[in-house]
Amino acid sequence: MPEPDPSDPDSRVTPAGGDPDAAVTPAGGGASSLATSDAETLEGGPIPGGTASGKARSLWSDAWHDLRRNPVFVVSALIIVFLVLIALWPGLIASGNPLTCDLAKAQEGSQPGHPFGYDTQGCDVYTRTVHGARASITVGICATAGAALLGSVLGGLAGFFGGWWDALLSRIADVFFGIPIILGGLVFLSVVTGGSLWPVVGFIVLLGWPQISRIARGSVVTARQHDYVQAARALGAGNTRLLLRHIAPNAVAPVIVVATIALGTYIALEATLSFLGVGLKPPTVSWGIDISNASTQIRNAPHMLLWPAGALSITVLAFIMLGDAVRDALDPKLR
């Protein structure tokens, strides 16, 4: 008996009872299953960017899929999680008081229970290094959040509405770009006294938002020209709905990348300003303050400088590595 031809409707297998409408579909799931299977076989596997079920992933799920397999992201994320934990609860690994000092032990080296030695005031360098993470991480996160929020709002509105608002914001941003950040910090923070966290955070936000605003403006201008935005506007969507539902989710990725990289830069900036004496001031425990105090004793007691400087370098490097990994995952041109 010859094999039935699947392409011939008259040769379909008819079950007992003679109802041709109940024809049995050949094994394999039908033409659609065969087509899908053939396509996957020809391509060497499932369609790239899709899941095993054939559903396409979004930009964020696709980026997370790549990040989990990126060793740079994994290592930097673990370091940052550890730093955040000791910033929140420094007592987990350092039970001493960073402000408790003994002048009789000034500049002494490593001892049992005090692996990093003592500074010029007889304070435990290990305890101060651990507790110094709180000030640096707090300044970095708060300054980045403030600069990203202010820059995204101003830049997004300028890119969406354009006109005189865009021109005005661009000229204001140019003024802030022309201010040297270290010189501006010396002038601004020497006037605003107190030596607490918030003047430093405010200064960094003041000079950090123009960079974020330019990135946000460019992203919004690009997203505004897409067909889905024009279609939503034609269907009657207002400006608020266009910005929040259609443009912002598709324009926020470059802002996240720049903000993540800038966070490490802001931590280094806080340490620099504290080193120059215009940032954080005692009794606040900061890596910049400890580096400043140890800079004059680097020959006699190098351990005073190496440990806080090493902690600062690792922290900045971890955030920059994280930003690079996020950029590679979110930028389709780099895939």
C-alpha positions as a Python dict, from the first residue, in 0.01 Angstrom:
ca = {
    (1, 'M'): (0, 0, 0),
    (2, 'P'): (152, 336, -103),
    (3, 'E'): (235, 601, 161),
    (4, 'P'): (-20, 887, 184),
    (5, 'D'): (98, 1219, 47),
    (6, 'P'): (60, 1493, 319),
    (7, 'S'): (28, 1761, 50),
    (8, 'D'): (-268, 1583, -117),
    (9, 'P'): (-593, 1647, 73),
    (10, 'D'): (-749, 1338, -88),
    (11, 'S'): (-476, 1114, 51),
    (12, 'R'): (-526, 1205, 420),
    (13, 'V'): (-580, 911, 650),
    (14, 'T'): (-948, 886, 733),
    (15, 'P'): (-1036, 719, 1065),
    (16, 'A'): (-1295, 452, 1105),
    (17, 'G'): (-1637, 604, 1059),
    (18, 'G'): (-1560, 774, 731),
    (19, 'D'): (-1560, 1136, 857),
    (20, 'P'): (-1306, 1317, 644),
    (21, 'D'): (-1321, 1626, 872),
    (22, 'A'): (-1164, 1420, 1150),
    (23, 'A'): (-858, 1337, 945),
    (24, 'V'): (-561, 1227, 1149),
    (25, 'T'): (-268, 1465, 1143),
    (26, 'P'): (58, 1289, 1064),
    (27, 'A'): (300, 1237, 1352),
    (28, 'G'): (531, 1532, 1420),
    (29, 'G'): (277, 1799, 1513),
    (30, 'G'): (173, 1925, 1171),
    (31, 'A'): (321, 2157, 914),
    (32, 'S'): (392, 2434, 1163),
    (33, 'S'): (591, 2203, 1387),
    (34, 'L'): (781, 2066, 1090),
    (35, 'A'): (856, 2416, 964),
    (36, 'T'): (977, 2526, 1306),
    (37, 'S'): (1189, 2216, 1345),
    (38, 'D'): (1341, 2260, 998),
    (39, 'A'): (1415, 2627, 1063),
    (40, 'E'): (1588, 2547, 1392),
    (41, 'T'): (1784, 2267, 1228),
    (42, 'L'): (1901, 2489, 941),
    (43, 'E'): (2002, 2766, 1176),
    (44, 'G'): (2179, 2530, 1416),
    (45, 'G'): (1944, 2584, 1711),
    (46, 'P'): (1669, 2814, 1841),
    (47, 'I'): (1637, 3160, 1699),
    (48, 'P'): (1890, 3393, 1868),
    (49, 'G'): (1732, 3631, 2116),
    (50, 'G'): (1450, 3392, 2186),
    (51, 'T'): (1376, 3138, 2453),
    (52, 'A'): (1338, 2766, 2417),
    (53, 'S'): (967, 2814, 2353),
    (54, 'G'): (1038, 3057, 2068),
    (55, 'K'): (926, 3371, 2252),
    (56, 'A'): (1142, 3677, 2196),
    (57, 'R'): (1310, 3828, 2502),
    (58, 'S'): (1291, 4195, 2586),
    (59, 'L'): (1599, 4419, 2599),
    (60, 'W'): (1621, 4388, 2978),
    (61, 'S'): (1577, 4010, 2993),
    (62, 'D'): (1827, 3969, 2711),
    (63, 'A'): (2074, 4197, 2891),
    (64, 'W'): (2031, 4005, 3217),
    (65, 'H'): (2085, 3680, 3027),
    (66, 'D'): (2420, 3815, 2901),
    (67, 'L'): (2522, 3969, 3233),
    (68, 'R'): (2484, 3645, 3425),
    (69, 'R'): (2738, 3486, 3192),
    (70, 'N'): (2985, 3774, 3203),
    (71, 'P'): (3263, 3706, 3458),
    (72, 'V'): (3346, 4079, 3480),
    (73, 'F'): (2991, 4152, 3592),
    (74, 'V'): (2984, 3864, 3841),
    (75, 'V'): (3313, 3959, 4006),
    (76, 'S'): (3236, 4331, 4024),
    (77, 'A'): (2883, 4267, 4152),
    (78, 'L'): (3012, 4041, 4431),
    (79, 'I'): (3267, 4304, 4536),
    (80, 'I'): (3000, 4576, 4538),
    (81, 'V'): (2757, 4363, 4739),
    (82, 'F'): (3031, 4300, 4995),
    (83, 'L'): (3115, 4672, 5013),
    (84, 'V'): (2750, 4766, 5058),
    (85, 'L'): (2711, 4511, 5337),
    (86, 'I'): (3009, 4639, 5534),
    (87, 'A'): (2895, 4997, 5472),
    (88, 'L'): (2558, 4914, 5628),
    (89, 'W'): (2690, 4686, 5903),
    (90, 'P'): (3065, 4742, 5954),
    (91, 'G'): (3045, 4549, 6279),
    (92, 'L'): (3016, 4227, 6079),
    (93, 'I'): (3392, 4221, 6022),
    (94, 'A'): (3523, 4501, 6247),
    (95, 'S'): (3398, 4511, 6605),
    (96, 'G'): (3617, 4798, 6725),
    (97, 'N'): (3544, 5171, 6743),
    (98, 'P'): (3722, 5371, 6469),
    (99, 'L'): (3741, 5675, 6698),
    (100, 'T'): (3910, 5490, 6986),
    (101, 'C'): (4283, 5563, 6971),
    (102, 'D'): (4593, 5496, 7181),
    (103, 'L'): (4884, 5735, 7124),
    (104, 'A'): (5124, 5484, 7278),
    (105, 'K'): (5073, 5264, 6968),
    (106, 'A'): (5103, 5540, 6708),
    (107, 'Q'): (5239, 5424, 6371),
    (108, 'E'): (5298, 5070, 6491),
    (109, 'G'): (5276, 4794, 6233),
    (110, 'S'): (5065, 4481, 6215),
    (111, 'Q'): (4987, 4306, 6542),
    (112, 'P'): (4761, 4016, 6645),
    (113, 'G'): (4404, 4143, 6630),
    (114, 'H'): (4515, 4455, 6441),
    (115, 'P'): (4632, 4330, 6100),
    (116, 'F'): (4664, 4676, 5939),
    (117, 'G'): (4855, 4841, 6224),
    (118, 'Y'): (4792, 5187, 6373),
    (119, 'D'): (4792, 5544, 6238),
    (120, 'T'): (4956, 5859, 6375),
    (121, 'Q'): (4688, 5895, 6643),
    (122, 'G'): (4708, 5533, 6748),
    (123, 'C'): (4377, 5439, 6583),
    (124, 'D'): (4331, 5094, 6435),
    (125, 'V'): (4378, 5124, 6057),
    (126, 'Y'): (4174, 4810, 5987),
    (127, 'T'): (3872, 4939, 6178),
    (128, 'R'): (3892, 5281, 6013),
    (129, 'T'): (3928, 5126, 5668),
    (130, 'V'): (3617, 4914, 5719),
    (131, 'H'): (3412, 5201, 5864),
    (132, 'G'): (3535, 5438, 5592),
    (133, 'A'): (3336, 5244, 5333),
    (134, 'R'): (3010, 5387, 5472),
    (135, 'A'): (3090, 5751, 5391),
    (136, 'S'): (3231, 5678, 5045),
    (137, 'I'): (2950, 5443, 4938),
    (138, 'T'): (2683, 5678, 5075),
    (139, 'V'): (2824, 5980, 4892),
    (140, 'G'): (2863, 5785, 4570),
    (141, 'I'): (2512, 5636, 4568),
    (142, 'C'): (2332, 5954, 4679),
    (143, 'A'): (2524, 6176, 4437),
    (144, 'T'): (2465, 5937, 4148),
    (145, 'A'): (2094, 5908, 4225),
    (146, 'G'): (2055, 6285, 4249),
    (147, 'A'): (2252, 6360, 3932),
    (148, 'A'): (2074, 6085, 3736),
    (149, 'L'): (1729, 6199, 3849),
    (150, 'L'): (1788, 6570, 3784),
    (151, 'G'): (1973, 6515, 3458),
    (152, 'S'): (1719, 6265, 3326),
    (153, 'V'): (1421, 6490, 3396),
    (154, 'L'): (1577, 6805, 3250),
    (155, 'G'): (1738, 6631, 2955),
    (156, 'G'): (1428, 6425, 2879),
    (157, 'L'): (1202, 6731, 2877),
    (158, 'A'): (1448, 6924, 2659),
    (159, 'G'): (1473, 6639, 2409),
    (160, 'F'): (1097, 6585, 2397),
    (161, 'F'): (975, 6944, 2366),
    (162, 'G'): (1278, 7103, 2198),
    (163, 'G'): (1257, 7472, 2108),
    (164, 'W'): (1364, 7741, 2350),
    (165, 'W'): (1366, 7500, 2645),
    (166, 'D'): (1620, 7279, 2472),
    (167, 'A'): (1838, 7578, 2378),
    (168, 'L'): (1824, 7722, 2732),
    (169, 'L'): (1915, 7391, 2897),
    (170, 'S'): (2203, 7337, 2654),
    (171, 'R'): (2353, 7676, 2733),
    (172, 'I'): (2319, 7621, 3109),
    (173, 'A'): (2484, 7281, 3076),
    (174, 'D'): (2770, 7439, 2880),
    (175, 'V'): (2831, 7679, 3170),
    (176, 'F'): (2861, 7392, 3418),
    (177, 'F'): (3082, 7194, 3180),
    (178, 'G'): (3326, 7487, 3176),
    (179, 'I'): (3379, 7476, 3555),
    (180, 'P'): (3685, 7266, 3658),
    (181, 'I'): (3543, 7016, 3903),
    (182, 'I'): (3830, 7026, 4154),
    (183, 'L'): (3852, 7405, 4148),
    (184, 'G'): (3476, 7429, 4179),
    (185, 'G'): (3485, 7195, 4478),
    (186, 'L'): (3753, 7402, 4648),
    (187, 'V'): (3547, 7720, 4606),
    (188, 'F'): (3203, 7576, 4678),
    (189, 'L'): (3291, 7357, 4976),
    (190, 'S'): (3518, 7618, 5134),
    (191, 'V'): (3212, 7845, 5154),
    (192, 'V'): (2970, 7574, 5269),
    (193, 'T'): (3123, 7468, 5599),
    (194, 'G'): (3035, 7174, 5819),
    (195, 'G'): (3223, 6886, 5662),
    (196, 'S'): (2920, 6655, 5654),
    (197, 'L'): (2804, 6428, 5373),
    (198, 'W'): (2529, 6640, 5224),
    (199, 'P'): (2727, 6946, 5107),
    (200, 'V'): (2961, 6710, 4922),
    (201, 'V'): (2665, 6524, 4770),
    (202, 'G'): (2502, 6853, 4668),
    (203, 'F'): (2819, 6977, 4500),
    (204, 'I'): (2863, 6654, 4302),
    (205, 'V'): (2499, 6665, 4189),
    (206, 'L'): (2540, 7030, 4089),
    (207, 'L'): (2830, 6953, 3857),
    (208, 'G'): (2727, 6601, 3760),
    (209, 'W'): (2377, 6647, 3616),
    (210, 'P'): (2484, 6812, 3283),
    (211, 'Q'): (2655, 6493, 3164),
    (212, 'I'): (2347, 6283, 3242),
    (213, 'S'): (2116, 6543, 3085),
    (214, 'R'): (2300, 6531, 2752),
    (215, 'I'): (2279, 6152, 2742),
    (216, 'A'): (1910, 6160, 2833),
    (217, 'R'): (1835, 6430, 2576),
    (218, 'G'): (2001, 6235, 2295),
    (219, 'S'): (1818, 5915, 2390),
    (220, 'V'): (1480, 6089, 2401),
    (221, 'V'): (1538, 6264, 2067),
    (222, 'T'): (1618, 5926, 1909),
    (223, 'A'): (1322, 5747, 2069),
    (224, 'R'): (1080, 6027, 1981),
    (225, 'Q'): (1135, 5963, 1610),
    (226, 'H'): (1040, 5595, 1621),
    (227, 'D'): (724, 5473, 1450),
    (228, 'Y'): (561, 5339, 1766),
    (229, 'V'): (575, 5687, 1923),
    (230, 'Q'): (419, 5844, 1615),
    (231, 'A'): (150, 5575, 1613),
    (232, 'A'): (70, 5636, 1980),
    (233, 'R'): (47, 6010, 1917),
    (234, 'A'): (-185, 5949, 1621),
    (235, 'L'): (-409, 5739, 1845),
    (236, 'G'): (-448, 6033, 2082),
    (237, 'A'): (-183, 5969, 2350),
    (238, 'G'): (-89, 6280, 2546),
    (239, 'N'): (260, 6406, 2619),
    (240, 'T'): (268, 6254, 2967),
    (241, 'R'): (169, 5910, 2840),
    (242, 'L'): (417, 5930, 2554),
    (243, 'L'): (701, 6019, 2788),
    (244, 'L'): (626, 5770, 3064),
    (245, 'R'): (492, 5472, 2870),
    (246, 'H'): (665, 5481, 2533),
    (247, 'I'): (979, 5698, 2539),
    (248, 'A'): (1125, 5668, 2891),
    (249, 'P'): (1147, 5283, 2901),
    (250, 'N'): (1331, 5284, 2568),
    (251, 'A'): (1562, 5577, 2647),
    (252, 'V'): (1671, 5494, 3002),
    (253, 'A'): (1937, 5232, 2916),
    (254, 'P'): (2217, 5479, 2822),
    (255, 'V'): (2145, 5680, 3137),
    (256, 'I'): (2185, 5369, 3355),
    (257, 'V'): (2517, 5287, 3190),
    (258, 'V'): (2661, 5638, 3234),
    (259, 'A'): (2533, 5665, 3593),
    (260, 'T'): (2687, 5330, 3690),
    (261, 'I'): (3029, 5432, 3558),
    (262, 'A'): (2996, 5779, 3713),
    (263, 'L'): (2930, 5629, 4057),
    (264, 'G'): (3288, 5509, 4084),
    (265, 'T'): (3410, 5848, 3965),
    (266, 'Y'): (3206, 6026, 4232),
    (267, 'I'): (3354, 5806, 4505),
    (268, 'A'): (3703, 5899, 4387),
    (269, 'L'): (3599, 6266, 4373),
    (270, 'E'): (3478, 6258, 4734),
    (271, 'A'): (3810, 6107, 4845),
    (272, 'T'): (3999, 6374, 4649),
    (273, 'L'): (3803, 6659, 4805),
    (274, 'S'): (3848, 6509, 5153),
    (275, 'F'): (4220, 6470, 5084),
    (276, 'L'): (4238, 6841, 4997),
    (277, 'G'): (4061, 6929, 5321),
    (278, 'V'): (3736, 7068, 5178),
    (279, 'G'): (3528, 6750, 5171),
    (280, 'L'): (3439, 6538, 5470),
    (281, 'K'): (3598, 6633, 5798),
    (282, 'P'): (3660, 6453, 6129),
    (283, 'P'): (3498, 6294, 6322),
    (284, 'T'): (3356, 6147, 5998),
    (285, 'V'): (3559, 5840, 5900),
    (286, 'S'): (3657, 5857, 5534),
    (287, 'W'): (3918, 5698, 5313),
    (288, 'G'): (4010, 6042, 5181),
    (289, 'I'): (4075, 6175, 5530),
    (290, 'D'): (4290, 5874, 5622),
    (291, 'I'): (4489, 5904, 5298),
    (292, 'S'): (4546, 6273, 5366),
    (293, 'N'): (4667, 6204, 5721),
    (294, 'A'): (4896, 5924, 5602),
    (295, 'S'): (5049, 6110, 5306),
    (296, 'T'): (5309, 6282, 5524),
    (297, 'Q'): (5417, 5956, 5691),
    (298, 'I'): (5445, 5733, 5384),
    (299, 'R'): (5816, 5664, 5448),
    (300, 'N'): (5787, 5594, 5819),
    (301, 'A'): (5453, 5407, 5816),
    (302, 'P'): (5348, 5310, 5462),
    (303, 'H'): (5076, 5079, 5596),
    (304, 'M'): (4873, 5386, 5696),
    (305, 'L'): (4840, 5484, 5330),
    (306, 'L'): (4831, 5150, 5151),
    (307, 'W'): (4521, 5002, 5311),
    (308, 'P'): (4271, 5291, 5272),
    (309, 'A'): (4413, 5371, 4927),
    (310, 'G'): (4379, 5005, 4826),
    (311, 'A'): (4020, 4991, 4948),
    (312, 'L'): (3938, 5308, 4754),
    (313, 'S'): (4100, 5173, 4435),
    (314, 'I'): (3915, 4840, 4455),
    (315, 'T'): (3582, 5016, 4511),
    (316, 'V'): (3623, 5256, 4219),
    (317, 'L'): (3746, 4977, 3992),
    (318, 'A'): (3451, 4754, 4085),
    (319, 'F'): (3194, 5019, 3992),
    (320, 'I'): (3371, 5104, 3665),
    (321, 'M'): (3388, 4733, 3573),
    (322, 'L'): (3019, 4699, 3654),
    (323, 'G'): (2936, 4995, 3433),
    (324, 'D'): (3139, 4852, 3145),
    (325, 'A'): (2961, 4517, 3175),
    (326, 'V'): (2618, 4683, 3181),
    (327, 'R'): (2713, 4893, 2878),
    (328, 'D'): (2818, 4586, 2682),
    (329, 'A'): (2491, 4410, 2768),
    (330, 'L'): (2258, 4702, 2690),
    (331, 'D'): (2425, 4829, 2372),
    (332, 'P'): (2318, 4608, 2078),
    (333, 'K'): (2608, 4743, 1868),
    (334, 'L'): (2859, 4576, 2102),
    (335, 'R'): (2705, 4228, 2082),
}
